[in-house]
Amino acid sequence: MTATPLPHRPRWRSLVLLALLLAPLLWPVQYLSERYYSQSLAEQNRQTLDLYVANLLGTLHRYEVLPPIMADLPPLRSLLAAPDDDSLQDEANRLLAEVRQETGADVIYLMSPQGKTLSSSNWDQPDSFVGRNFTFRPYFREALAGKQGRFFGLGTTSRKRGYFFASPVREGAKIIGILVVKVDLDDAETLWGKTPEQLMVTDANGVVIISSRSDWRFRATRPLDNAERAAIAANQPYPTQAPAPLELDDNAWLTQSRELNQTGLTASILTPRQLIDRQVSTTVAIAGATLLALLLLLGLLMQRRRHYLDRIALDASARRELEMRVLERTRDLEALNSRLKEEVLEREHAQQELVSAQDELVQASKLSALGTMSASISHELNQPLAAIRSYADNAGVLLDHQRFDDARGNLKQISELTGRMASIIAHLRAFARRDRHAPESVALQPALDDALALVAKRRRAMEVELIRDLPDAPIWVQAGETRLRQVLGNLLANALDALAEKPHPRRIWLSTETTAEGIELHLRDNGPGFSEDALRRAREPFFTTKTSTQGLGLGLAICDSLMRALGGELVFANHPDGGALLTLRMRNAAPGVTSLPLEDSPA
């Protein structure tokens, strides 16, 4: 039995028809690629424009503050008082030339209220401003009215473009002169370079004053009305009183603009649309070539499929081989199913082990919290216990010398310290429970004196000089008395630790500063200061640069937590002259007396 030949089908004719049907798909490709490249180019231009605007504003703002500052210079005021004195004029000229050289300004000059230039930084140049009258400039009129004058224009003497800042020189309420700084903007064009994108800056009249293309300069981007033309004729900002229009094809350029606040200027970046058209054409060409390649591939697949069907029709053995493969796959799937069951059982067992491990982790966390609490209590009670030991030893010596009143005073101090220890324990217990106490009015000096008393014996033994710069009047802050003493005691103890291995002289400075947010207490020592690692990890519990016998690394962590709980802040830094500088920032509080602070009340 012979196989019946398959009928001939015109496959290539079908491919041509399919190509004609798929050709309209190139239009969405063109639309989407044009939209993508337009957005991409717009974002790139926005970033470039932002960078240029920031550079231009930075240049202008750097000189904006110069006239008000220079208005108080004595040589300039002396010249305004005696404008006919040649020696004063010579001194003012040299001063302005020196300031111009140091600041990089184009010209700095001083005018009388009548508009006559009395002194100028270019007094020794052929285009000197001395003796010239600039009353027609708007910056002069604005400064004479007591305002900060700003103006862009072409110099009538130097014929150079510049941005002018003018400030009045006052004698009480009277304006006795005008100080002007001219900034050269030629460098703003050289920064752009040779790129397809074009840059221009226009003033309030819409006239181009800065451009990467010289033929666009001093051309009007929009029609000027009669008032604007009259202002141009009066102020003379351009080389011509009738700027020629800048005729640009809107379809040939993509434009983005940004207004420069307070300057009256507008920066724009223009990109040739050809950049997008070229990329879109390339994308469409690639899409067309891809479509053609797919059609050719489809034709090859159709040809191969026909050959494959011919083989199936002529070779029956291939069908039997396929059935054998199906049976082999079935056996493979059964073996795979068995392995999956085993993996499910193993996963369930692993899940049970995970639950057990989580329970052990919870228990370990509880033990860690108990250990942290115990270490905190040990750390915070260390200083009062040391003070009690010192007072007890002193009391024994005083009793031996029959100084009973002094011994009674030491015993009283020991009693107060035991009360403070109870307060610290109650506070740490409340801190562990995350209790919150409202801050109260606390006098800073008594708390600081109390903390200094705890470390007084050690400070005197180490011969540490204490330099205090504190006001006599009480400073009231929002804090808790026990917590504040606890923080101050810890910080003073840490300062003494830092000075332990330093040779004499050893010093500790204490000073306060009033800020808009509250009170800042500065504690500085002349020890080795913080290392970079210590500054970064100072707030971490159990981090310490001391040996295990010298500290647990909880002092600064507890102090930081206490200050944040009080609504304040603890700042770690190094002083420029060496040593550590710790700043306690606290909020102001109304003066008052607290007989028993809330945080010290019995639990």
XYZ file of C-alpha atoms in Angstrom:
603
model
C 0.000 0.000 0.000
C 1.492 3.280 -1.105
C 1.001 6.559 0.742
C -1.230 9.149 -0.886
C 0.795 12.300 -1.673
C -0.354 15.442 0.169
C -1.892 18.215 -1.947
C 0.413 21.121 -2.771
C -0.311 24.332 -0.759
C 0.990 27.803 -1.759
C 2.767 28.468 1.565
C 4.789 31.506 0.443
C 1.694 33.276 -0.787
C 0.233 32.881 2.716
C 3.400 34.372 4.209
C 3.143 37.443 1.981
C -0.507 37.918 2.999
C 0.466 37.552 6.672
C 3.205 40.137 6.220
C 0.713 42.634 4.801
C -1.604 42.021 7.768
C 1.198 42.482 10.324
C 2.699 45.628 8.741
C 0.252 48.007 10.590
C 1.803 46.774 13.860
C 4.798 48.993 13.104
C 2.704 52.092 13.832
C 2.241 51.245 17.573
C 5.970 50.485 17.685
C 6.693 53.949 16.318
C 4.251 55.588 18.752
C 5.545 53.761 21.834
C 9.218 54.281 20.952
C 8.628 57.982 20.309
C 6.885 58.297 23.672
C 9.637 56.373 25.468
C 12.520 58.341 23.972
C 10.685 61.628 24.536
C 10.171 60.862 28.232
C 13.752 59.613 28.599
C 15.164 62.717 26.932
C 12.873 64.982 28.960
C 14.079 63.412 32.210
C 17.718 63.744 31.128
C 17.148 67.383 30.167
C 15.388 68.037 33.487
C 18.395 66.755 35.432
C 20.792 68.754 33.256
C 18.674 71.888 33.674
C 18.465 71.363 37.448
C 22.254 71.099 37.600
C 22.767 74.267 35.572
C 20.125 76.213 37.547
C 21.715 75.114 40.824
C 25.134 76.276 39.590
C 23.768 79.627 38.384
C 21.789 80.256 41.579
C 24.814 79.268 43.654
C 26.904 81.860 41.805
C 24.286 84.591 42.306
C 23.531 83.785 45.958
C 27.240 83.846 46.764
C 27.403 87.531 45.779
C 23.915 88.544 46.949
C 25.000 88.910 50.584
C 28.169 90.856 49.705
C 26.692 94.424 49.420
C 24.894 94.401 52.826
C 28.069 93.090 54.512
C 30.391 95.612 52.864
C 28.023 98.503 53.613
C 29.334 98.581 57.211
C 33.047 98.889 56.281
C 34.495 102.042 57.925
C 36.548 103.235 54.877
C 33.377 103.311 52.723
C 31.348 105.146 55.344
C 34.177 107.641 55.815
C 34.210 108.345 52.074
C 30.423 108.863 52.038
C 30.853 111.372 54.876
C 33.645 113.233 53.005
C 33.269 112.441 49.270
C 35.820 115.109 48.216
C 38.677 113.696 50.329
C 41.184 112.183 47.863
C 42.953 110.076 50.509
C 39.675 108.500 51.640
C 38.743 107.847 48.015
C 42.110 106.174 47.357
C 41.719 103.992 50.472
C 38.168 102.990 49.443
C 39.315 102.196 45.873
C 42.058 99.885 47.077
C 39.705 98.198 49.558
C 37.105 97.508 46.843
C 39.804 96.204 44.482
C 41.079 93.852 47.164
C 37.577 92.540 47.953
C 36.849 92.103 44.231
C 40.034 90.052 43.778
C 39.239 87.837 46.774
C 35.573 87.244 45.911
C 35.856 86.988 42.112
C 33.237 89.671 41.458
C 33.445 91.613 38.200
C 33.179 95.146 39.634
C 32.314 96.597 43.075
C 31.518 100.316 43.328
C 30.084 102.848 45.766
C 27.647 105.612 44.729
C 26.288 108.652 46.465
C 22.503 109.093 46.897
C 22.693 111.330 43.799
C 23.949 108.399 41.687
C 27.556 109.548 41.282
C 30.169 106.795 41.593
C 32.573 107.810 44.370
C 34.755 104.700 44.466
C 35.193 101.603 42.305
C 37.307 98.441 42.207
C 38.306 99.292 38.604
C 39.454 102.822 39.494
C 42.822 102.210 37.782
C 41.326 100.723 34.569
C 40.506 102.585 31.330
C 36.816 101.740 31.825
C 36.755 103.043 35.435
C 33.319 103.720 36.909
C 34.568 106.561 39.156
C 32.694 109.771 38.404
C 29.985 108.088 36.326
C 26.292 108.426 37.072
C 24.012 105.356 37.033
C 20.732 106.812 38.262
C 18.999 105.406 35.189
C 19.607 101.831 36.357
C 16.665 100.191 38.219
C 18.954 98.679 40.854
C 19.889 102.210 41.948
C 16.264 103.257 42.311
C 15.402 100.087 44.265
C 18.351 100.508 46.647
C 17.571 104.210 47.106
C 14.061 103.121 48.143
C 15.628 100.906 50.850
C 15.264 97.592 49.012
C 17.774 95.016 47.768
C 18.289 95.935 44.119
C 18.692 93.279 41.404
C 19.179 93.827 37.701
C 20.690 92.186 34.625
C 22.144 94.398 31.968
C 24.933 95.170 29.555
C 27.492 97.528 31.070
C 27.297 100.967 29.448
C 30.990 101.480 30.178
C 32.547 98.002 29.954
C 30.006 96.622 27.398
C 30.075 93.362 29.388
C 27.023 91.464 30.556
C 26.506 91.180 34.285
C 24.035 90.730 37.106
C 23.943 93.625 39.552
C 23.207 93.454 43.306
C 22.704 96.807 45.052
C 22.226 97.518 48.751
C 21.635 100.819 50.582
C 24.228 102.128 53.041
C 22.310 103.499 56.023
C 23.147 105.950 58.749
C 20.295 105.262 61.142
C 17.103 105.623 59.071
C 18.871 107.723 56.418
C 20.351 106.263 53.223
C 23.781 107.821 52.701
C 24.994 105.750 49.773
C 24.495 102.769 47.450
C 26.923 99.802 47.225
C 26.759 97.731 44.006
C 28.351 94.372 43.105
C 28.402 93.281 39.462
C 28.702 89.534 38.726
C 30.153 88.356 35.406
C 27.879 85.737 33.790
C 30.121 84.884 30.828
C 31.340 81.746 32.629
C 27.762 80.463 32.736
C 27.946 79.896 28.956
C 31.385 78.261 28.905
C 30.180 75.550 31.323
C 27.742 74.222 28.728
C 30.193 73.016 26.090
C 29.396 71.786 22.594
C 26.342 69.521 22.779
C 23.253 69.065 20.595
C 21.163 70.543 23.400
C 21.046 74.332 23.509
C 20.806 76.439 26.655
C 19.381 79.897 27.112
C 18.434 82.160 30.011
C 15.838 84.887 29.512
C 15.021 87.860 31.711
C 11.620 89.237 32.710
C 11.208 90.775 29.229
C 11.682 87.380 27.568
C 14.979 88.508 26.020
C 17.812 85.948 25.816
C 20.735 87.095 28.007
C 22.711 83.818 28.231
C 22.865 81.254 25.441
C 25.122 78.504 24.191
C 24.534 79.987 20.698
C 25.840 83.502 20.214
C 23.307 84.286 17.452
C 20.422 83.838 19.937
C 21.827 86.355 22.415
C 19.776 89.529 23.077
C 16.844 88.296 20.964
C 13.249 88.401 22.181
C 11.470 85.080 22.579
C 8.061 86.786 22.606
C 6.549 90.074 21.377
C 7.296 93.095 23.609
C 4.547 95.516 24.588
C 4.940 99.319 24.731
C 5.637 99.368 28.480
C 8.444 96.826 28.132
C 9.966 98.737 25.229
C 9.860 101.953 27.253
C 11.554 100.208 30.202
C 14.263 98.854 27.888
C 14.895 102.323 26.498
C 15.120 103.773 30.025
C 17.218 101.056 31.668
C 19.440 100.200 28.641
C 19.965 96.515 29.579
C 20.816 95.402 26.015
C 23.060 96.647 23.209
C 19.911 97.597 21.297
C 16.639 99.181 22.370
C 14.628 97.001 19.993
C 15.673 93.329 20.418
C 15.103 91.308 17.274
C 12.679 88.384 17.643
C 14.093 84.868 18.067
C 12.176 82.802 15.533
C 12.281 79.143 16.511
C 10.262 76.329 14.976
C 8.344 74.739 17.860
C 8.147 71.476 15.898
C 11.942 71.307 15.616
C 12.761 71.752 19.325
C 11.753 70.184 22.627
C 11.828 72.870 25.314
C 11.952 72.678 29.119
C 12.054 75.795 31.308
C 12.659 76.583 34.952
C 12.064 79.926 36.712
C 14.802 81.200 39.027
C 12.992 82.619 42.045
C 13.756 86.230 43.104
C 16.037 86.806 40.104
C 13.394 87.373 37.425
C 15.268 84.957 35.145
C 14.070 81.819 33.351
C 16.452 79.029 32.302
C 15.499 76.839 29.338
C 17.038 73.852 27.584
C 16.154 73.125 23.945
C 16.788 69.759 22.336
C 16.561 69.106 18.566
C 13.664 66.799 17.798
C 15.953 65.096 15.283
C 17.581 63.257 18.199
C 14.266 61.523 18.928
C 13.354 61.025 15.265
C 16.671 59.299 14.603
C 16.192 56.889 17.516
C 12.545 56.243 16.573
C 13.541 55.487 12.968
C 16.197 53.067 14.196
C 13.685 51.340 16.475
C 11.082 51.018 13.692
C 13.753 49.641 11.346
C 14.788 47.085 13.919
C 11.139 46.147 14.525
C 10.570 45.740 10.772
C 13.679 43.611 10.413
C 12.578 41.515 13.378
C 9.124 41.042 11.866
C 10.668 39.988 8.548
C 12.963 37.550 10.342
C 9.992 36.070 12.196
C 8.117 35.599 8.943
C 11.106 33.844 7.403
C 11.402 31.677 10.494
C 7.709 30.894 10.303
C 8.139 29.850 6.652
C 10.991 27.558 7.606
C 8.919 26.058 10.433
C 6.035 25.432 8.068
C 8.378 23.675 5.630
C 9.847 21.595 8.396
C 6.390 20.716 9.711
C 5.413 19.378 6.308
C 8.482 17.182 6.183
C 7.699 15.949 9.677
C 4.121 15.034 8.701
C 5.474 13.153 5.705
C 7.736 11.161 7.988
C 4.829 10.326 10.347
C 2.750 9.093 7.424
C 5.550 6.908 6.025
C 7.039 5.520 9.262
C 4.654 3.599 11.507
C 7.443 2.461 13.781
C 7.739 5.944 15.172
C 4.260 5.577 16.682
C 5.190 2.392 18.503
C 8.348 4.040 19.829
C 6.221 6.880 21.104
C 3.993 4.470 23.029
C 7.046 2.887 24.640
C 8.216 6.312 25.717
C 4.800 6.980 27.278
C 5.111 3.822 29.365
C 8.614 4.830 30.505
C 7.373 8.262 31.489
C 4.561 6.660 33.497
C 7.037 4.593 35.494
C 9.180 7.710 36.051
C 6.156 9.630 37.348
C 5.313 6.845 39.816
C 8.877 6.875 41.156
C 8.734 10.674 41.412
C 5.449 10.482 43.325
C 7.042 8.147 45.878
C 9.937 10.540 46.390
C 7.506 13.451 46.866
C 5.701 11.566 49.647
C 9.005 10.991 51.436
C 9.900 14.688 51.117
C 6.502 15.698 52.570
C 7.137 13.509 55.627
C 10.607 14.993 56.058
C 9.180 18.518 55.815
C 6.575 17.844 58.494
C 9.325 16.537 60.767
C 11.401 19.674 60.094
C 8.356 21.840 60.912
C 8.019 20.170 64.303
C 11.714 20.761 65.003
C 11.261 24.419 64.006
C 8.416 24.881 66.517
C 10.573 23.343 69.230
C 13.494 25.631 68.320
C 11.202 28.680 68.473
C 10.108 27.731 72.006
C 13.755 27.431 73.047
C 14.497 30.828 71.451
C 11.669 32.485 73.420
C 13.046 31.028 76.663
C 16.552 32.207 75.761
C 15.206 35.723 75.078
C 13.623 35.798 78.522
C 16.897 34.759 80.152
C 18.721 37.429 78.096
C 16.282 40.112 79.292
C 16.847 39.014 82.926
C 20.602 39.167 82.385
C 20.375 42.662 80.857
C 18.244 43.847 83.792
C 20.721 42.388 86.307
C 23.690 43.966 84.507
C 21.919 47.360 84.401
C 21.180 47.295 88.148
C 24.778 46.252 88.876
C 26.132 49.074 86.693
C 23.876 51.799 88.088
C 24.426 50.806 91.761
C 28.197 50.678 91.384
C 28.717 54.438 91.849
C 26.412 54.874 94.931
C 28.023 51.781 96.527
C 31.483 53.251 95.960
C 30.335 56.526 97.514
C 28.799 54.655 100.507
C 32.084 52.793 100.996
C 33.968 56.108 100.943
C 31.570 57.791 103.393
C 31.682 54.735 105.702
C 35.499 54.776 105.763
C 35.489 58.507 106.465
C 32.923 58.022 109.241
C 35.191 55.463 110.922
C 38.116 57.880 110.817
C 35.945 60.712 112.136
C 34.710 58.544 115.038
C 38.294 57.691 115.906
C 38.995 61.412 116.142
C 35.721 61.986 118.063
C 34.339 64.261 115.339
C 30.815 63.055 115.947
C 29.022 65.822 114.034
C 31.077 65.195 110.916
C 30.577 61.436 111.306
C 26.826 62.020 111.690
C 26.918 64.036 108.447
C 28.626 61.123 106.659
C 26.018 58.716 108.004
C 23.309 61.057 106.728
C 24.961 61.012 103.310
C 25.008 57.192 103.446
C 21.278 57.210 104.255
C 20.560 59.511 101.322
C 22.639 57.304 99.029
C 20.711 54.185 100.093
C 17.520 56.053 99.302
C 18.937 56.936 95.934
C 19.848 53.284 95.325
C 16.263 52.314 96.069
C 15.119 55.028 93.647
C 17.492 53.745 90.963
C 16.242 50.173 91.448
C 12.622 51.341 91.279
C 13.418 53.399 88.175
C 15.170 50.478 86.428
C 12.277 48.199 87.331
C 9.864 50.716 85.861
C 12.157 51.098 82.850
C 12.087 47.303 82.316
C 8.248 47.427 82.486
C 8.365 50.373 80.031
C 6.558 52.625 82.536
C 6.382 56.260 81.498
C 6.641 59.202 83.912
C 5.787 62.718 82.874
C 8.865 64.990 82.981
C 8.952 67.505 85.843
C 10.694 70.798 86.523
C 14.202 70.082 87.842
C 16.963 72.566 88.704
C 20.071 71.608 86.751
C 22.787 72.964 89.102
C 21.768 71.008 92.261
C 21.526 67.767 90.271
C 24.960 68.458 88.787
C 26.417 69.283 92.225
C 24.977 66.039 93.574
C 26.562 64.038 90.744
C 29.887 65.821 91.274
C 29.778 64.926 94.973
C 29.588 61.230 94.073
C 32.857 61.413 92.138
C 34.541 64.164 94.201
C 36.891 61.850 96.078
C 37.994 60.081 92.914
C 38.412 63.377 91.062
C 40.603 64.827 93.793
C 42.659 61.618 93.970
C 43.267 61.826 90.198
C 44.041 65.580 90.459
C 41.462 66.427 87.796
C 40.821 70.159 87.401
C 37.111 71.044 87.140
C 36.315 74.125 85.022
C 32.690 75.266 85.432
C 30.982 77.856 83.270
C 27.466 77.780 84.733
C 25.174 80.709 85.562
C 24.391 81.494 89.199
C 20.647 81.548 88.627
C 18.996 78.090 88.636
C 18.407 76.572 85.226
C 15.103 74.674 85.139
C 14.726 71.815 82.687
C 12.130 69.122 81.988
C 13.525 65.916 83.462
C 13.304 63.452 86.320
C 15.545 64.286 89.260
C 16.812 60.744 89.835
C 17.175 60.037 86.138
C 19.021 63.330 85.565
C 21.425 62.662 88.463
C 21.882 59.132 87.159
C 22.820 60.406 83.672
C 25.167 63.095 85.018
C 26.869 60.642 87.396
C 27.455 58.134 84.593
C 28.868 60.767 82.227
C 31.213 62.201 84.897
C 32.410 58.701 85.811
C 33.099 57.937 82.145
C 35.056 61.218 81.830
C 37.225 60.223 84.817
C 37.755 56.786 83.271
C 38.948 58.457 80.054
C 41.413 60.607 82.027
C 42.779 57.705 84.116
C 45.700 56.929 81.813
C 46.332 60.509 80.655
C 49.268 62.435 82.147
C 48.713 65.761 83.877
C 47.136 68.184 83.382
C 43.715 66.507 83.509
C 40.689 68.724 83.010
C 36.911 68.519 82.808
C 34.866 71.448 81.444
C 31.172 71.997 82.295
C 29.172 74.689 80.492
C 25.614 75.428 79.422
C 24.139 77.015 76.325
C 20.620 78.293 75.697
C 19.174 77.438 72.286
C 15.809 77.883 70.591
C 14.905 74.287 71.483
C 15.970 74.432 75.154
C 19.125 74.023 77.254
C 22.339 72.279 76.238
C 24.792 71.047 78.891
C 28.292 70.465 77.464
C 30.653 68.053 79.272
C 34.154 67.949 77.823
C 37.410 66.297 78.895
C 40.944 66.405 77.510
C 41.254 62.634 77.309
C 41.853 60.522 74.180
C 38.292 61.120 72.850
C 36.091 58.678 70.901
C 37.363 56.458 68.133
C 35.295 56.190 64.935
C 34.019 52.770 66.011
C 33.108 54.080 69.477
C 31.171 57.034 68.007
C 29.218 54.656 65.805
C 28.428 52.083 68.514
C 28.351 54.172 71.697
C 24.587 53.671 72.112
C 24.781 49.865 71.834
C 24.323 47.950 75.141
C 27.424 46.012 76.344
C 29.718 47.850 73.935
C 32.769 49.148 75.835
C 36.397 50.010 75.204
C 37.282 49.116 78.798
C 38.340 45.762 80.167
C 35.754 43.382 81.587
C 36.745 44.398 85.137
C 36.298 48.124 84.422
C 32.797 48.240 82.984
C 29.891 46.413 81.366
C 29.304 48.825 78.481
C 25.822 49.819 79.730
C 26.463 53.370 80.999
C 26.124 55.333 77.749
C 23.331 53.050 76.483
C 21.306 53.660 79.671
C 22.029 57.398 79.569
C 20.864 57.588 75.956
C 17.653 55.681 76.782
C 16.987 57.910 79.806
C 17.480 61.126 77.814
C 15.148 59.966 75.059
C 12.558 58.964 77.684
C 12.813 62.522 79.075
C 12.209 64.034 75.638
C 15.853 65.095 75.328
C 18.898 63.892 73.433
C 22.469 62.793 74.195
C 25.001 63.694 71.485
C 28.488 62.146 71.279
C 31.325 63.974 69.513
C 35.011 64.839 69.709
C 36.126 68.384 70.550
C 38.291 70.093 67.882
C 40.997 70.706 70.514
C 41.013 67.033 71.563
C 39.056 64.940 74.013
C 35.430 63.836 74.127
C 32.476 66.275 74.005
C 29.081 65.068 75.267
C 26.037 67.321 74.903
C 22.780 66.863 76.867
C 19.901 68.589 75.082
C 16.937 69.221 77.396
C 13.755 71.226 77.112
C 13.098 74.341 79.163
C 10.812 74.083 82.190
C 8.987 76.605 84.353
C 10.735 77.374 87.693
C 9.380 75.309 90.560
C 10.185 73.054 93.501
C 9.317 69.362 93.588
C 9.265 67.950 97.108
C 9.081 64.329 95.953
C 9.629 63.643 92.250
C 7.153 61.302 90.670
C 9.852 58.909 89.553
C 11.310 58.780 93.085
C 8.021 57.916 94.787
C 7.763 54.434 96.238
C 6.651 51.787 93.809
